PDB file of C-alpha atoms and ligand atoms in Angstrom:
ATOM      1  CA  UNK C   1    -111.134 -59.496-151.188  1.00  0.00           C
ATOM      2  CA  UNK C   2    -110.603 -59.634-147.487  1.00  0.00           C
ATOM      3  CA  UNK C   3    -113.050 -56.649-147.185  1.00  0.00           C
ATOM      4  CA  UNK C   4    -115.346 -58.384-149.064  1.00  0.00           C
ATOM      5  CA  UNK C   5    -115.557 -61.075-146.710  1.00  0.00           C
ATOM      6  CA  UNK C   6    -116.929 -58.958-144.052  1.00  0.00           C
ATOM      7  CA  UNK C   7    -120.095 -58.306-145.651  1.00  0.00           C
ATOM      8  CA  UNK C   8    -120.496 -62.466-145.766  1.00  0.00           C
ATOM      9  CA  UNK C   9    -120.329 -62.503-142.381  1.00  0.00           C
ATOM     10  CA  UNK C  10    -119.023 -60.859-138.814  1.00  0.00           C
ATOM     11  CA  UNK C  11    -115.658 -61.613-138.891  1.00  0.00           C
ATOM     12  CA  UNK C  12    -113.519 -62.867-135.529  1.00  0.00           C
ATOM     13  CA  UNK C  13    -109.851 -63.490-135.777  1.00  0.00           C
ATOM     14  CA  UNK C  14    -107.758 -65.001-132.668  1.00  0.00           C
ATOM     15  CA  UNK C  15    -104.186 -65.434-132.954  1.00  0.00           C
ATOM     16  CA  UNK C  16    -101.099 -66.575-131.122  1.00  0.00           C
ATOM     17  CA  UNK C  17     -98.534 -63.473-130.418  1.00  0.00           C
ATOM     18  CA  UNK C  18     -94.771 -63.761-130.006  1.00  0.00           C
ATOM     19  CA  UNK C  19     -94.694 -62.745-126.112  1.00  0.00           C
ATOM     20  CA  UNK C  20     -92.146 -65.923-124.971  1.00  0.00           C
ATOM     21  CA  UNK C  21     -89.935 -63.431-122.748  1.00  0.00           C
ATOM     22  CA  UNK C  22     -91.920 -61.898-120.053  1.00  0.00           C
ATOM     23  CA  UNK C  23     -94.093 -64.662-118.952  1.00  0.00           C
ATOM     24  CA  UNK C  24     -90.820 -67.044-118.160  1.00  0.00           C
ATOM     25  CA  UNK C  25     -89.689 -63.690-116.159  1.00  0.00           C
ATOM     26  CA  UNK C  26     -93.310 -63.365-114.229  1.00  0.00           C
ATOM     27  CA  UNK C  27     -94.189 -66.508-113.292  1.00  0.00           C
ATOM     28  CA  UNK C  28     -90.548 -68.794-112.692  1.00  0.00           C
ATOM     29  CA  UNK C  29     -91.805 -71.696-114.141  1.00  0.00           C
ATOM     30  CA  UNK C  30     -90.153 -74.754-112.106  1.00  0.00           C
ATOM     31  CA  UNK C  31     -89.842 -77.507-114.533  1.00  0.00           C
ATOM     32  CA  UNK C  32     -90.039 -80.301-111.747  1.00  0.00           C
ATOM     33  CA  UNK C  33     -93.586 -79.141-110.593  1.00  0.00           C
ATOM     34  CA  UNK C  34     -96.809 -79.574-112.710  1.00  0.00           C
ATOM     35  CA  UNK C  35     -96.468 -76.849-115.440  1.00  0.00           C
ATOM     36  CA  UNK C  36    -100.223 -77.583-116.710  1.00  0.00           C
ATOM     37  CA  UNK C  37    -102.494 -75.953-113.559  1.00  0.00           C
ATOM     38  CA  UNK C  38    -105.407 -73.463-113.880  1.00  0.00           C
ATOM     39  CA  UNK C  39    -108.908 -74.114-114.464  1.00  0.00           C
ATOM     40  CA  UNK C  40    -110.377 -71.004-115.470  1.00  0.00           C
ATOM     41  CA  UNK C  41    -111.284 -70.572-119.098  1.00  0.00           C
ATOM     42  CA  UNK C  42    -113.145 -68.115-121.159  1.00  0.00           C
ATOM     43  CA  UNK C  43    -115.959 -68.474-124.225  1.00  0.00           C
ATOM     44  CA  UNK C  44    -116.658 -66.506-127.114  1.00  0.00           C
ATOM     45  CA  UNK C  45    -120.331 -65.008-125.749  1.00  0.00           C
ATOM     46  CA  UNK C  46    -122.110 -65.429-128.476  1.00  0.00           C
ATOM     47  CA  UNK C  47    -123.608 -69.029-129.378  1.00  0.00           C
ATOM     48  CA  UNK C  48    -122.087 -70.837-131.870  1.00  0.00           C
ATOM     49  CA  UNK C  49    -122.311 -74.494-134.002  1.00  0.00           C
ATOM     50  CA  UNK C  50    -119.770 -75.829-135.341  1.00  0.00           C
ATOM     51  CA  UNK C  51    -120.265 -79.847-134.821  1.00  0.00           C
ATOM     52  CA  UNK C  52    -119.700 -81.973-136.422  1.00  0.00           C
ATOM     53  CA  UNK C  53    -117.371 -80.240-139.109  1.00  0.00           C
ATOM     54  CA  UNK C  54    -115.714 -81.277-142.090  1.00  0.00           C
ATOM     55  CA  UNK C  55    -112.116 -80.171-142.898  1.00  0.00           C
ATOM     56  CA  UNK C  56    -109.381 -79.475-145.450  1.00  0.00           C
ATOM     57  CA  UNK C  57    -106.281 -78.675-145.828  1.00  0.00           C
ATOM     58  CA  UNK C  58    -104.838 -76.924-149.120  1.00  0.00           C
ATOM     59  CA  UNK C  59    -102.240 -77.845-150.837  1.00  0.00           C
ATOM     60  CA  UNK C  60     -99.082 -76.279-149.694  1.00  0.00           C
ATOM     61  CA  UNK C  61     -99.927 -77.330-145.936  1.00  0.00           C
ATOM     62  CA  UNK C  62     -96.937 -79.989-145.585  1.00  0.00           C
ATOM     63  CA  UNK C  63     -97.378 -83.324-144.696  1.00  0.00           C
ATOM     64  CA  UNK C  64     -95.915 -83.070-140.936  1.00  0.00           C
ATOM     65  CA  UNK C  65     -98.757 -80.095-140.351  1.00  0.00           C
ATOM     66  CA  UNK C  66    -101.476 -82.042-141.245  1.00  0.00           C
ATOM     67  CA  UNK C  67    -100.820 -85.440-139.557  1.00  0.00           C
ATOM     68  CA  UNK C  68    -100.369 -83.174-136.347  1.00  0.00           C
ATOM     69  CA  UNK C  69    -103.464 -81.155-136.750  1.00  0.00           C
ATOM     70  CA  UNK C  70    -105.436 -84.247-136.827  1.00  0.00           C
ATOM     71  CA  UNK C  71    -104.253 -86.192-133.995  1.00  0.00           C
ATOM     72  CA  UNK C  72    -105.223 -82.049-132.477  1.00  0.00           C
ATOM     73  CA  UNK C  73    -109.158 -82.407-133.728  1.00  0.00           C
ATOM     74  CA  UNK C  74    -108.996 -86.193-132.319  1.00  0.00           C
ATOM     75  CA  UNK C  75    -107.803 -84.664-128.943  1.00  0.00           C
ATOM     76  CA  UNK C  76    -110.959 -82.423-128.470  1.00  0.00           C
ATOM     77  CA  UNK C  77    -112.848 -85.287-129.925  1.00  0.00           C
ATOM     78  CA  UNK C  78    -111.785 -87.524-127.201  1.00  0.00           C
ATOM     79  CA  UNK C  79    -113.411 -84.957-124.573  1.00  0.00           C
ATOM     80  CA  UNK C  80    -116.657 -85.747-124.839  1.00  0.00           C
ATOM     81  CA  UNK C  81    -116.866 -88.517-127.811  1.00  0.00           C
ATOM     82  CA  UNK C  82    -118.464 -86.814-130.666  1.00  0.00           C
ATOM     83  CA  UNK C  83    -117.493 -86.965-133.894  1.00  0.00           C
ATOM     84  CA  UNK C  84    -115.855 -83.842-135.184  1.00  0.00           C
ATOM     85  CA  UNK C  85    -115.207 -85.691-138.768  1.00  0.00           C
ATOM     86  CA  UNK C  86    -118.595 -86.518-139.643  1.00  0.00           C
ATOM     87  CA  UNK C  87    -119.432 -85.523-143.268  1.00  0.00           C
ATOM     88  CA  UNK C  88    -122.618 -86.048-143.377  1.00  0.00           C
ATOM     89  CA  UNK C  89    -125.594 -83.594-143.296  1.00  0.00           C
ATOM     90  CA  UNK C  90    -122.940 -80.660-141.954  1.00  0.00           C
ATOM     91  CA  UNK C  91    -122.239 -76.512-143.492  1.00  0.00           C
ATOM     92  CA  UNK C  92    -119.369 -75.694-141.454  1.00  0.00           C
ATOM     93  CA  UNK C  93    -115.722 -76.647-142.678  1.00  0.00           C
ATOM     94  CA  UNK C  94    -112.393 -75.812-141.797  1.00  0.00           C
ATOM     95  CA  UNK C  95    -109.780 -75.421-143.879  1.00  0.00           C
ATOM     96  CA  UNK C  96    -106.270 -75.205-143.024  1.00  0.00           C
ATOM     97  CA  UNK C  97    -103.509 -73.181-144.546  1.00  0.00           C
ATOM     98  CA  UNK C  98     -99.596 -72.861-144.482  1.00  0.00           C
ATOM     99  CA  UNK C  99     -98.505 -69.450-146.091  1.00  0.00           C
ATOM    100  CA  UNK C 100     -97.318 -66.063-145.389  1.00  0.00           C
ATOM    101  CA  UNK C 101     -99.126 -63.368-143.580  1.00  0.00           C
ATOM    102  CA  UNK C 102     -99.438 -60.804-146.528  1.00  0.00           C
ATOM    103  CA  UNK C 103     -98.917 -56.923-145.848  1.00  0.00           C
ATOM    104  CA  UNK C 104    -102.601 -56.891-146.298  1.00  0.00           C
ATOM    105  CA  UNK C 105    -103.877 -59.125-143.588  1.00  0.00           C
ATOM    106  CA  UNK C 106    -100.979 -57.459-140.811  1.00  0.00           C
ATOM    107  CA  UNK C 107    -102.518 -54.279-141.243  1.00  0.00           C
ATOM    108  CA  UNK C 108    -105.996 -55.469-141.063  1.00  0.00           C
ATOM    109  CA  UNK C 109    -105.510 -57.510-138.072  1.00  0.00           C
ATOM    110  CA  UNK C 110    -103.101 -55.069-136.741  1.00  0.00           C
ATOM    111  CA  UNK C 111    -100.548 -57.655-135.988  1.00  0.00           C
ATOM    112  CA  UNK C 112     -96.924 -58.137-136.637  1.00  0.00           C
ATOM    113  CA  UNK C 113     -96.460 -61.560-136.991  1.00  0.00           C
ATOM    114  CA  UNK C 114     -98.215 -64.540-135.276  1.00  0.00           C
ATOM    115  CA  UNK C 115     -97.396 -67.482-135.330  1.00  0.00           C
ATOM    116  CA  UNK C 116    -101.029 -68.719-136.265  1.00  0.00           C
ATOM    117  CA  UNK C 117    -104.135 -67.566-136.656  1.00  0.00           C
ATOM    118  CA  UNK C 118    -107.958 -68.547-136.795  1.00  0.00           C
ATOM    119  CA  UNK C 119    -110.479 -66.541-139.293  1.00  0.00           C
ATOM    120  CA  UNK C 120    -114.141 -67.494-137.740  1.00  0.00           C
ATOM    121  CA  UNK C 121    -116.910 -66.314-139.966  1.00  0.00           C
ATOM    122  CA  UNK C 122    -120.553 -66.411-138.330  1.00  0.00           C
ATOM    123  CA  UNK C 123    -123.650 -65.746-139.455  1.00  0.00           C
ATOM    124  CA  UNK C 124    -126.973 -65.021-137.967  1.00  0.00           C
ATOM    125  CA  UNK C 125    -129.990 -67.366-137.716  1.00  0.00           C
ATOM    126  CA  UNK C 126    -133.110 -66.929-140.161  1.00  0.00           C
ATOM    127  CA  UNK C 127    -135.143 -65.588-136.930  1.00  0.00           C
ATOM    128  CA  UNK C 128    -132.153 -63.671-135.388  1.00  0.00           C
ATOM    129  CA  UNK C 129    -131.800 -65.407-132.146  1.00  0.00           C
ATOM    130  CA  UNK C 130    -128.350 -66.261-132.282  1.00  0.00           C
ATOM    131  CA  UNK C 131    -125.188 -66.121-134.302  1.00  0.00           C
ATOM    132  CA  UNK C 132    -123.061 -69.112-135.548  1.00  0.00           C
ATOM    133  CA  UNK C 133    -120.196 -70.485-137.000  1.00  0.00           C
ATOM    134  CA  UNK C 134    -120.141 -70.926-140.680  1.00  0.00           C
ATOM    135  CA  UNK C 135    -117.187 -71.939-141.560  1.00  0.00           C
ATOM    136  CA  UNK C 136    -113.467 -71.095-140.838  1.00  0.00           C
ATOM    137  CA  UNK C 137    -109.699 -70.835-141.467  1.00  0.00           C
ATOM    138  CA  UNK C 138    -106.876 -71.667-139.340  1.00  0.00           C
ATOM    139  CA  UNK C 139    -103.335 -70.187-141.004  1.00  0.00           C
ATOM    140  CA  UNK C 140     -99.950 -71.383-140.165  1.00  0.00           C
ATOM    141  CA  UNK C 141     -97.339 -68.657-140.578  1.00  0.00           C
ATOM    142  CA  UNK C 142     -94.380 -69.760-142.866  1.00  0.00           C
ATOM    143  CA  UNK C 143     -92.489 -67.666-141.239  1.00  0.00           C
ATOM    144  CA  UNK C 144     -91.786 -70.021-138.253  1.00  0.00           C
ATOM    145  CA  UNK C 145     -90.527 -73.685-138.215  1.00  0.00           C
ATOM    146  CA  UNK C 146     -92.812 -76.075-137.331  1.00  0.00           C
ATOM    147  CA  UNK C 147     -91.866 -79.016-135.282  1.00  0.00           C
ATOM    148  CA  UNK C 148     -92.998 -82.375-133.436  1.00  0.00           C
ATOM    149  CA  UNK C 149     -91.334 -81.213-130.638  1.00  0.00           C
ATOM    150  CA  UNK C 150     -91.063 -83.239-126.623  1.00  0.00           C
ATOM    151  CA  UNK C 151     -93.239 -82.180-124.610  1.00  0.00           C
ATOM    152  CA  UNK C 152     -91.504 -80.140-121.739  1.00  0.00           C
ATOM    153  CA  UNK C 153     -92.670 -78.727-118.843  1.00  0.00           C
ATOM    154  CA  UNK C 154     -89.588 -75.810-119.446  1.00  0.00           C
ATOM    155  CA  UNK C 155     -90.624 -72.317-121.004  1.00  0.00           C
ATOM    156  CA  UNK C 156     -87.064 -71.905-121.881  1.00  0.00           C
ATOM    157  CA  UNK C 157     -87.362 -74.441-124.251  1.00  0.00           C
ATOM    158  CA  UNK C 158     -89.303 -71.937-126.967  1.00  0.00           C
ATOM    159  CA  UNK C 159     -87.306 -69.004-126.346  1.00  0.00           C
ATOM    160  CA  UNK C 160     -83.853 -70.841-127.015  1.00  0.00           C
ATOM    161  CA  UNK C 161     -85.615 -72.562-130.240  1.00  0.00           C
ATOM    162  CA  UNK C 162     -86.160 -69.397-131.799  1.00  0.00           C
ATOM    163  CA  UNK C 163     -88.803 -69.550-134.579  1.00  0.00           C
ATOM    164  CA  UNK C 164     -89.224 -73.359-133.788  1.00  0.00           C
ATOM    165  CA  UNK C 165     -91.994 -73.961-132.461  1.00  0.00           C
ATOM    166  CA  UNK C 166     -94.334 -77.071-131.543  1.00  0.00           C
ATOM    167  CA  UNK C 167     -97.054 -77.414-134.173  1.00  0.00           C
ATOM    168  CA  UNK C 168     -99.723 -79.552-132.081  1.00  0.00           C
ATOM    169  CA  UNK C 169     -99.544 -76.716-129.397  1.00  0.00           C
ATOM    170  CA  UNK C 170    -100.935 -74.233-131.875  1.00  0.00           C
ATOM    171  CA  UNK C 171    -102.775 -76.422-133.759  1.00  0.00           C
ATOM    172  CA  UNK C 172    -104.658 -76.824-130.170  1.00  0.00           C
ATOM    173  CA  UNK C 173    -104.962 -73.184-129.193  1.00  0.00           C
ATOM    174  CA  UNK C 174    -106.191 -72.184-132.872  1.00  0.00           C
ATOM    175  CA  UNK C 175    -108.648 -75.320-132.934  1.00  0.00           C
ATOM    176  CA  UNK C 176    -109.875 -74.041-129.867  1.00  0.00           C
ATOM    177  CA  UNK C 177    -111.405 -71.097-130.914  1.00  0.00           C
ATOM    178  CA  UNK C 178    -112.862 -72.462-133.391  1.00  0.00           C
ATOM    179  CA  UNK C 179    -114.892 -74.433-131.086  1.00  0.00           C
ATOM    180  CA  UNK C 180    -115.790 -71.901-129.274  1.00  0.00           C
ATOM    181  CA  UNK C 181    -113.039 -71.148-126.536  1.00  0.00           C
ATOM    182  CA  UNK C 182    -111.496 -67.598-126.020  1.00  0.00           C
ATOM    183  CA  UNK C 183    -108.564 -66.362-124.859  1.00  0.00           C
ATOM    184  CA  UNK C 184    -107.352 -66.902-120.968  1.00  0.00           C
ATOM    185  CA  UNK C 185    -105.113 -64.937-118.728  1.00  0.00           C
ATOM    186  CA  UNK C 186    -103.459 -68.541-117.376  1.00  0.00           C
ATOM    187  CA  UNK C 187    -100.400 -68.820-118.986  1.00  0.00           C
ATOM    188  CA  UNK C 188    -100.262 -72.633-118.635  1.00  0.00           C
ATOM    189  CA  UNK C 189    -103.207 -73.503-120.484  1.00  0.00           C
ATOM    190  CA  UNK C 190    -103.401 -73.733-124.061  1.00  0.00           C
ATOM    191  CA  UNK C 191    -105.620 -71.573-124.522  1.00  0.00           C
ATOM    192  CA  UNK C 192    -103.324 -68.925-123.276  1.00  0.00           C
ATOM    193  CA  UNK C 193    -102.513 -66.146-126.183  1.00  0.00           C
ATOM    194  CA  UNK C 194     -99.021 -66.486-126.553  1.00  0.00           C
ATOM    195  CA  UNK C 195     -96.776 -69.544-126.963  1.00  0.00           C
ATOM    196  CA  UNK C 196     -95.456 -70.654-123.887  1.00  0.00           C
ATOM    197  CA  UNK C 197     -93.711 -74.207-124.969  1.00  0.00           C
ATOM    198  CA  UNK C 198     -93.894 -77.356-125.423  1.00  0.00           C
ATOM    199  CA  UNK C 199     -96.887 -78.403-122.481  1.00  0.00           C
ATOM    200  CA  UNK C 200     -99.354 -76.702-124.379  1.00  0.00           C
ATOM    201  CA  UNK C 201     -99.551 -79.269-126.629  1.00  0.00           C
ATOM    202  CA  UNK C 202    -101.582 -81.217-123.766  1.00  0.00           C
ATOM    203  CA  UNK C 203    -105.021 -79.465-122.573  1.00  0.00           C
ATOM    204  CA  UNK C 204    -105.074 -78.114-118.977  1.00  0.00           C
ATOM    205  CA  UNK C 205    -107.634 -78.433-117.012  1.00  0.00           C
ATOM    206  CA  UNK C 206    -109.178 -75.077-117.845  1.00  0.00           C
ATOM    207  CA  UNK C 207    -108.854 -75.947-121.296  1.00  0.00           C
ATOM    208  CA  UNK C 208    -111.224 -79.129-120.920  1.00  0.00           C
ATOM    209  CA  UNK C 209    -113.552 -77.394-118.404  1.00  0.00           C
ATOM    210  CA  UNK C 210    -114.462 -74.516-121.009  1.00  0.00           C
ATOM    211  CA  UNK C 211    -114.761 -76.988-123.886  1.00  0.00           C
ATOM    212  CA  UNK C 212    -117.097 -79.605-121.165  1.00  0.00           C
ATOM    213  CA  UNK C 213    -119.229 -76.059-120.621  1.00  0.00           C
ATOM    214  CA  UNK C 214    -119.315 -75.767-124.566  1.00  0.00           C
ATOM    215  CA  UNK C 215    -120.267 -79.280-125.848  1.00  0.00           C
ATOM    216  CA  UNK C 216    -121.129 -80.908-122.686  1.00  0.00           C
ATOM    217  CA  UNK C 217    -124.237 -83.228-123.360  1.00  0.00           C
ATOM    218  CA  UNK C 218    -123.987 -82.456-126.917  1.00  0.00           C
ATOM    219  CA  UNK C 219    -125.293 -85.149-129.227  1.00  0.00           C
ATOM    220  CA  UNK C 220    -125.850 -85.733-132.593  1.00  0.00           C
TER     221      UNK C 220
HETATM  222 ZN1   ZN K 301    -105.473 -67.332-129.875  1.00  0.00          ZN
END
């Protein structure tokens, strides 16, 4: 079924990897200074469309996971004041899931097991010029614990929680590639590819910069 998916569309998958270790060990983080710097980003380089979206969630997505997610898609909304819920006169919808990663999906994606990920499925325009989003599907892993948890500027905080970890952070990071935003080196940003904590639950500056570059000026 997954296979058959491919042929619908070019698929793109972006995920968050367990990697909480070595970035505390690189970088030091000092809790007392500003934990949220860095204003580089990175964009998916093709085009893409995905405003204004609808959205689901299925049914075994609890309660907690859903409330967060939203206040997540009114946080990019804020940016630049669109409306990412408009349900009118729209094709692309995201749906949101909470299961487990089967066998089938690890090998395919040739992870072990993220925390979340984002299936993006794109399609190409009637006269070819560019590709763009169609719909897409942003999976919680079962496997971990989602919280509500304080914000924290302290890395240690995710590493001592163990498979706890903040659910508006990676709500964030996965909604972000669906709106176009790739992965980036800077630890501190959301958009970084690992979970770092608790402060990625707010968008850095290099998160807002690469979604002002994607949807700046954008009206509907
Ligand atoms: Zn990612």
């Amino acid at each position: 079924m997954l296979r058959n998916k491919i042929f619908v569309g070019i698929i793109l998958f972006h995920f968050l990897l367990i990697f909480l270790f070595i970035p505390g060990l690189l970088f030091n983080i000092d809790s007392s200074k500003d934990c949220e710097n860095g204003s580089g980003y990175t964009l998916f380089d093709f085009e893409h469309r995905t405003l204004p979206i609808t959205y689901s969630f299925n049914s075994s997505v609890p309660q907690m996971i859903k409330d967060q997610t939203v206040i997540a898609l009114e946080i990019w909304d804020n940016l630049i004041s669109i409306n990412l819920f408009e349900r009118n006169n729209t094709d692309f919808t995201l749906f949101f899931e909470h299961r487990k990663i089967s066998p089938e999906d690890r090998l395919f994606y040739d992870l072990d097991n993220p925390i979340g990920y984002a299936d993006i499925y794109r399609n190409r325009s009637n006269n070819g010029d560019f590709d763009y989003f169609y719909n897409a599907t942003i999976v919680f892993n079962l496997d971990y614990q989602f919280e509500d948890l304080e914000f924290s500027c302290n890395i240690w905080d995710s590493i001592l929680s163990n498979k706890t970890v903040d659910i508006l952070s990676i709500a964030l990071h996965e909604i972000g590639h669906v709106l176009g935003l790739d992965h980036t080196l800077m630890y501190s940003l959301t958009m970084s590819p690992s979970y770092q904590g608790t402060f990625q639950k707010t968008l850095a500056q290099g998160d807002i910069n690469g979604f002002n570059e994607l949807f700046g000026g954008y009206e509907i």
